[in-house]
Coordinates of C-alpha atoms in Angstrom, one line a residue:
X30 CA -37.0 -68.7 -31.5
X31 CA -38.3 -67.3 -34.8
X32 CA -41.8 -65.8 -35.0
X33 CA -43.3 -65.4 -38.5
X34 CA -46.6 -64.1 -37.2
X35 CA -48.3 -63.3 -33.9
X36 CA -47.0 -62.4 -30.5
X37 CA -44.4 -63.9 -28.2
X38 CA -46.4 -64.9 -25.0
X39 CA -44.8 -65.8 -21.7
X40 CA -47.5 -67.8 -20.0
X41 CA -46.1 -68.0 -16.4
X42 CA -46.0 -65.2 -13.9
X43 CA -42.6 -63.8 -12.8
X44 CA -40.9 -64.6 -16.0
X45 CA -39.9 -62.4 -18.9
X46 CA -37.2 -61.6 -21.4
X47 CA -33.8 -62.1 -19.9
X48 CA -31.0 -59.8 -21.1
X49 CA -28.3 -61.1 -18.8
X50 CA -25.9 -62.4 -21.5
X51 CA -23.5 -59.6 -20.6
X52 CA -24.1 -58.4 -17.0
X53 CA -21.1 -56.4 -16.2
X54 CA -22.3 -53.1 -14.8
X55 CA -21.9 -52.4 -11.1
X56 CA -25.1 -51.6 -9.3
X57 CA -27.3 -53.5 -11.8
X58 CA -30.2 -55.2 -10.0
X59 CA -32.0 -56.9 -12.9
X60 CA -31.8 -57.7 -16.6
X61 CA -35.2 -59.3 -16.7
X62 CA -38.1 -57.5 -18.6
X63 CA -41.0 -59.1 -16.7
X64 CA -43.7 -56.5 -16.9
X65 CA -45.3 -54.4 -19.6
X66 CA -48.8 -52.8 -19.4
X67 CA -50.8 -50.0 -21.0
X68 CA -54.0 -48.6 -19.8
X69 CA -56.2 -45.7 -18.6
X70 CA -56.9 -44.4 -15.1
X71 CA -59.2 -41.8 -13.6
X72 CA -57.0 -38.8 -13.5
X73 CA -59.5 -36.5 -11.6
X74 CA -58.6 -34.2 -8.8
X75 CA -59.1 -35.6 -5.3
X76 CA -58.5 -34.3 -1.8
X77 CA -57.3 -35.8 1.5
X78 CA -60.4 -34.4 3.2
X79 CA -63.3 -33.7 0.9
X80 CA -63.7 -32.3 -2.6
X81 CA -66.8 -30.9 -4.3
X82 CA -66.0 -30.3 -8.0
X83 CA -67.7 -31.2 -11.3
X84 CA -64.9 -32.5 -13.5
X85 CA -64.0 -34.8 -16.3
X86 CA -60.6 -36.3 -16.9
X87 CA -58.6 -38.7 -19.0
X88 CA -55.4 -40.5 -17.8
X89 CA -53.2 -42.9 -19.7
X90 CA -50.3 -44.9 -18.5
X91 CA -47.6 -47.2 -19.8
X92 CA -45.7 -49.4 -17.3
X93 CA -42.4 -51.0 -18.3
X94 CA -40.8 -53.0 -15.6
X95 CA -41.0 -50.7 -12.5
X96 CA -41.3 -47.4 -14.4
X97 CA -44.7 -45.9 -14.8
X98 CA -45.2 -43.2 -17.5
X99 CA -48.4 -41.1 -17.0
X100 CA -50.2 -38.5 -19.1
X101 CA -53.4 -36.8 -18.2
X102 CA -55.8 -33.9 -18.6
X103 CA -58.5 -32.6 -16.2
X104 CA -61.3 -30.2 -17.1
X105 CA -63.8 -28.8 -14.6
X106 CA -66.9 -26.6 -14.8
X107 CA -67.2 -25.1 -11.3
X108 CA -65.0 -23.9 -8.4
X109 CA -63.6 -26.4 -6.0
X110 CA -64.6 -26.6 -2.4
X111 CA -63.7 -28.9 0.4
X112 CA -60.8 -29.6 2.7
X113 CA -57.4 -31.3 2.7
X114 CA -54.6 -31.5 0.2
X115 CA -55.3 -31.6 -3.6
X116 CA -53.9 -34.6 -5.5
X117 CA -54.4 -36.8 -8.5
X118 CA -54.7 -40.6 -7.8
X119 CA -52.0 -42.3 -9.9
X120 CA -52.4 -45.8 -11.3
X121 CA -49.7 -47.4 -9.1
X122 CA -48.1 -46.7 -5.8
X123 CA -44.8 -44.8 -5.9
X124 CA -41.9 -46.8 -4.7
X125 CA -41.1 -47.0 -1.0
X126 CA -37.8 -45.2 -1.5
X127 CA -38.4 -42.9 -4.4
X128 CA -40.7 -40.0 -4.7
X129 CA -40.0 -38.8 -8.3
X130 CA -41.8 -35.9 -9.9
X131 CA -44.3 -35.3 -12.7
X132 CA -44.2 -32.3 -15.0
X133 CA -47.2 -30.1 -15.3
X134 CA -48.1 -28.8 -18.7
X135 CA -50.9 -26.3 -19.5
X136 CA -52.8 -25.0 -16.6
X137 CA -55.7 -22.5 -16.5
X138 CA -58.1 -22.1 -13.6
X139 CA -55.8 -23.1 -10.7
X140 CA -54.6 -20.3 -8.4
X141 CA -51.2 -20.3 -6.8
X142 CA -48.7 -17.7 -5.5
X143 CA -47.0 -15.5 -8.0
X144 CA -43.3 -16.2 -8.6
X145 CA -43.9 -19.8 -7.5
X146 CA -43.6 -22.9 -9.7
X147 CA -46.2 -25.7 -9.7
X148 CA -45.3 -29.4 -9.5
X149 CA -47.0 -32.8 -9.1
X150 CA -45.1 -35.0 -6.7
X151 CA -46.0 -38.7 -6.1
X152 CA -46.0 -39.4 -2.4
X153 CA -43.7 -42.2 -1.3
X154 CA -45.5 -45.6 -1.1
X155 CA -48.8 -44.0 -2.2
X156 CA -50.9 -43.5 -5.3
X157 CA -51.3 -39.8 -4.4
X158 CA -49.7 -37.3 -6.8
X159 CA -49.8 -34.1 -4.7
X160 CA -50.1 -30.7 -6.4
X161 CA -47.5 -28.4 -4.8
X162 CA -46.1 -24.9 -5.3
X163 CA -42.6 -23.8 -4.5
X164 CA -40.5 -20.7 -4.8
X165 CA -37.5 -21.3 -7.0
X166 CA -34.9 -19.6 -4.7
X167 CA -36.3 -20.8 -1.3
X168 CA -36.7 -24.1 0.4
X169 CA -39.9 -25.7 1.3
X170 CA -43.2 -26.1 -0.5
X171 CA -47.0 -25.5 -0.1
X172 CA -49.7 -28.0 -1.0
X173 CA -52.7 -26.8 -3.1
X174 CA -56.1 -27.4 -1.6
X175 CA -59.6 -27.6 -3.2
X176 CA -60.0 -23.8 -2.8
X177 CA -57.1 -23.3 -5.4
X178 CA -59.4 -24.8 -8.1
X179 CA -61.1 -21.7 -9.6
X180 CA -64.2 -21.2 -11.7
X181 CA -62.8 -19.0 -14.5
X182 CA -63.3 -19.0 -18.3
X183 CA -60.7 -21.7 -19.1
X184 CA -60.3 -24.6 -16.7
X185 CA -57.8 -27.3 -17.5
X186 CA -54.8 -29.0 -16.0
X187 CA -52.4 -31.3 -17.9
X188 CA -49.5 -33.4 -16.7
X189 CA -47.0 -35.9 -18.0
X190 CA -44.0 -37.8 -16.5
X191 CA -42.8 -40.9 -14.9
X192 CA -42.1 -42.4 -11.5
X193 CA -40.8 -45.7 -10.0
X194 CA -43.2 -48.3 -8.4
X195 CA -42.7 -51.4 -6.4
X196 CA -45.9 -52.9 -7.8

Protein backbone atom coordinates (compact mmCIF):
# COMPACT_ATOMS: atom_id res chain seq x y z
CA UNK A 1 0.00 0.00 0.00
CA UNK A 2 1.33 3.41 -0.95
CA UNK A 3 -0.23 6.59 0.44
CA UNK A 4 0.47 9.81 -1.38
CA UNK A 5 -1.71 11.94 0.86
CA UNK A 6 -3.99 11.44 3.89
CA UNK A 7 -4.09 8.91 6.72
CA UNK A 8 -4.12 5.14 6.78
CA UNK A 9 -7.42 4.24 8.46
CA UNK A 10 -8.25 0.80 9.82
CA UNK A 11 -12.04 0.76 9.93
CA UNK A 12 -12.65 -2.37 12.01
CA UNK A 13 -12.22 -2.79 15.75
CA UNK A 14 -9.55 -5.18 17.03
CA UNK A 15 -7.31 -4.83 13.99
CA UNK A 16 -4.16 -2.80 13.52
CA UNK A 17 -0.70 -2.89 12.00
CA UNK A 18 0.81 -6.37 12.14
CA UNK A 19 4.60 -6.55 12.64
CA UNK A 20 4.77 -10.37 12.87
CA UNK A 21 6.93 -11.00 9.78
CA UNK A 22 9.80 -11.94 12.10
CA UNK A 23 8.44 -13.15 15.44
CA UNK A 24 11.32 -14.97 17.05
CA UNK A 25 11.67 -13.49 20.53
CA UNK A 26 10.67 -15.70 23.43
CA UNK A 27 8.07 -14.18 25.73
CA UNK A 28 6.53 -12.07 22.97
CA UNK A 29 2.76 -11.79 23.37
CA UNK A 30 1.80 -9.56 20.44
CA UNK A 31 3.18 -7.82 17.38
CA UNK A 32 -0.06 -6.02 16.57
CA UNK A 33 -0.27 -2.25 17.02
CA UNK A 34 -4.01 -1.99 17.55
CA UNK A 35 -4.48 1.12 19.68
CA UNK A 36 -3.23 4.70 19.61
CA UNK A 37 -4.93 7.58 21.40
CA UNK A 38 -4.08 11.09 22.59
CA UNK A 39 -6.19 13.19 24.92
CA UNK A 40 -6.63 15.17 28.09
CA UNK A 41 -7.90 14.17 31.52
CA UNK A 42 -8.89 15.92 34.73
CA UNK A 43 -5.67 15.60 36.72
CA UNK A 44 -7.01 17.10 39.97
CA UNK A 45 -6.31 15.81 43.46
CA UNK A 46 -9.04 13.57 44.84
CA UNK A 47 -9.40 11.60 48.07
CA UNK A 48 -10.86 8.21 48.95
CA UNK A 49 -13.02 9.91 51.60
CA UNK A 50 -13.70 13.58 50.99
CA UNK A 51 -11.66 16.52 49.74
CA UNK A 52 -12.35 20.23 49.94
CA UNK A 53 -9.85 22.12 47.79
CA UNK A 54 -10.03 24.89 45.17
CA UNK A 55 -7.78 23.68 42.37
CA UNK A 56 -7.13 23.77 38.64
CA UNK A 57 -5.33 21.12 36.68
CA UNK A 58 -4.34 19.96 33.25
CA UNK A 59 -3.53 16.39 32.30
CA UNK A 60 -2.47 14.98 28.95
CA UNK A 61 -2.02 11.38 27.91
CA UNK A 62 -0.85 9.30 24.97
CA UNK A 63 -1.85 5.63 24.86
CA UNK A 64 0.11 3.35 22.53
CA UNK A 65 -1.06 -0.25 22.71
CA UNK A 66 -1.30 -0.99 26.44
CA UNK A 67 1.17 1.70 27.58
CA UNK A 68 -0.26 4.98 28.91
CA UNK A 69 2.04 8.00 29.10
CA UNK A 70 0.70 10.77 31.37
CA UNK A 71 1.79 14.33 32.14
CA UNK A 72 0.03 16.76 34.45
CA UNK A 73 0.12 19.81 36.63
CA UNK A 74 -2.12 20.77 39.55
CA UNK A 75 -2.37 24.24 41.10
CA UNK A 76 -4.49 25.19 44.12
CA UNK A 77 -5.44 28.29 46.06
CA UNK A 78 -6.37 27.00 49.50
CA UNK A 79 -5.41 24.36 52.04
CA UNK A 80 -6.86 20.90 51.59
CA UNK A 81 -9.25 19.39 54.09
CA UNK A 82 -11.15 16.14 54.18
CA UNK A 83 -10.43 12.49 54.80
CA UNK A 84 -8.97 9.45 53.14
CA UNK A 85 -5.99 8.92 50.87
CA UNK A 86 -4.84 11.56 48.36
CA UNK A 87 -4.69 10.52 44.69
CA UNK A 88 -4.93 11.70 41.09
CA UNK A 89 -7.47 9.92 38.88
CA UNK A 90 -5.63 8.59 35.83
CA UNK A 91 -7.25 8.24 32.39
CA UNK A 92 -7.17 4.40 32.31
CA UNK A 93 -7.10 1.63 34.91
CA UNK A 94 -3.69 0.21 35.76
CA UNK A 95 -3.26 -3.40 34.67
CA UNK A 96 -4.43 -6.18 36.98
CA UNK A 97 -0.87 -7.47 37.42
CA UNK A 98 1.25 -4.31 37.16
CA UNK A 99 1.34 -1.31 39.48
CA UNK A 100 4.07 0.79 37.82
CA UNK A 101 5.14 4.21 39.03
CA UNK A 102 4.91 7.82 37.92
CA UNK A 103 7.66 10.36 38.57
CA UNK A 104 6.83 13.56 40.40
CA UNK A 105 8.46 16.72 39.11
CA UNK A 106 8.19 20.13 40.73
CA UNK A 107 6.27 20.27 44.01
CA UNK A 108 5.52 23.24 46.23
CA UNK A 109 2.80 23.33 48.84
CA UNK A 110 2.63 19.65 49.77
CA UNK A 111 3.92 18.64 53.19
CA UNK A 112 5.62 15.31 53.76
CA UNK A 113 8.25 13.94 56.13
CA UNK A 114 11.81 15.20 55.83
CA UNK A 115 14.29 12.68 54.42
CA UNK A 116 11.45 10.90 52.59
CA UNK A 117 10.88 10.67 48.83
CA UNK A 118 7.55 11.38 47.15
CA UNK A 119 6.00 9.08 44.50
CA UNK A 120 2.76 8.59 42.58
CA UNK A 121 1.83 4.93 42.34
CA UNK A 122 -1.05 3.64 40.18
CA UNK A 123 -3.11 1.17 42.20
CA UNK A 124 -3.50 -2.25 40.56
CA UNK A 125 -6.69 -2.49 38.46
CA UNK A 126 -7.69 1.07 39.38
CA UNK A 127 -7.53 4.61 37.97
CA UNK A 128 -6.18 5.91 41.30
CA UNK A 129 -2.60 7.20 41.26
CA UNK A 130 -1.86 7.43 45.00
CA UNK A 131 0.59 10.02 46.33
CA UNK A 132 2.93 8.27 48.77
CA UNK A 133 6.10 8.99 50.69
CA UNK A 134 8.82 6.52 51.56
CA UNK A 135 12.15 6.61 53.34
CA UNK A 136 14.98 5.58 50.97
CA UNK A 137 16.67 3.17 53.39
CA UNK A 138 13.59 1.61 55.01
CA UNK A 139 10.72 -0.55 53.84
CA UNK A 140 7.11 0.54 53.66
CA UNK A 141 5.37 3.74 52.69
CA UNK A 142 2.81 6.25 53.93
CA UNK A 143 -0.07 7.70 51.89
CA UNK A 144 -0.56 11.46 51.80
CA UNK A 145 -3.99 12.77 52.83
CA UNK A 146 -5.92 16.00 52.14
CA UNK A 147 -4.24 17.62 55.18
CA UNK A 148 -0.86 17.33 53.37
CA UNK A 149 -2.07 19.94 50.82
CA UNK A 150 -0.92 23.25 52.30
CA UNK A 151 -1.86 26.89 51.65
CA UNK A 152 1.57 28.45 51.14
CA UNK A 153 2.88 31.02 48.64
CA UNK A 154 3.61 28.60 45.76
CA UNK A 155 1.20 25.71 45.25
CA UNK A 156 1.86 23.28 42.40
CA UNK A 157 2.37 19.58 41.75
CA UNK A 158 3.71 18.19 38.47
CA UNK A 159 4.06 14.59 37.32
CA UNK A 160 5.02 12.57 34.29
CA UNK A 161 5.42 8.88 33.56
CA UNK A 162 3.88 5.75 32.16
CA UNK A 163 2.05 2.65 33.28
CA UNK A 164 0.47 -0.48 31.73
CA UNK A 165 -3.30 -0.87 31.27
CA UNK A 166 -5.58 -3.76 30.33
CA UNK A 167 -8.09 -1.34 28.75
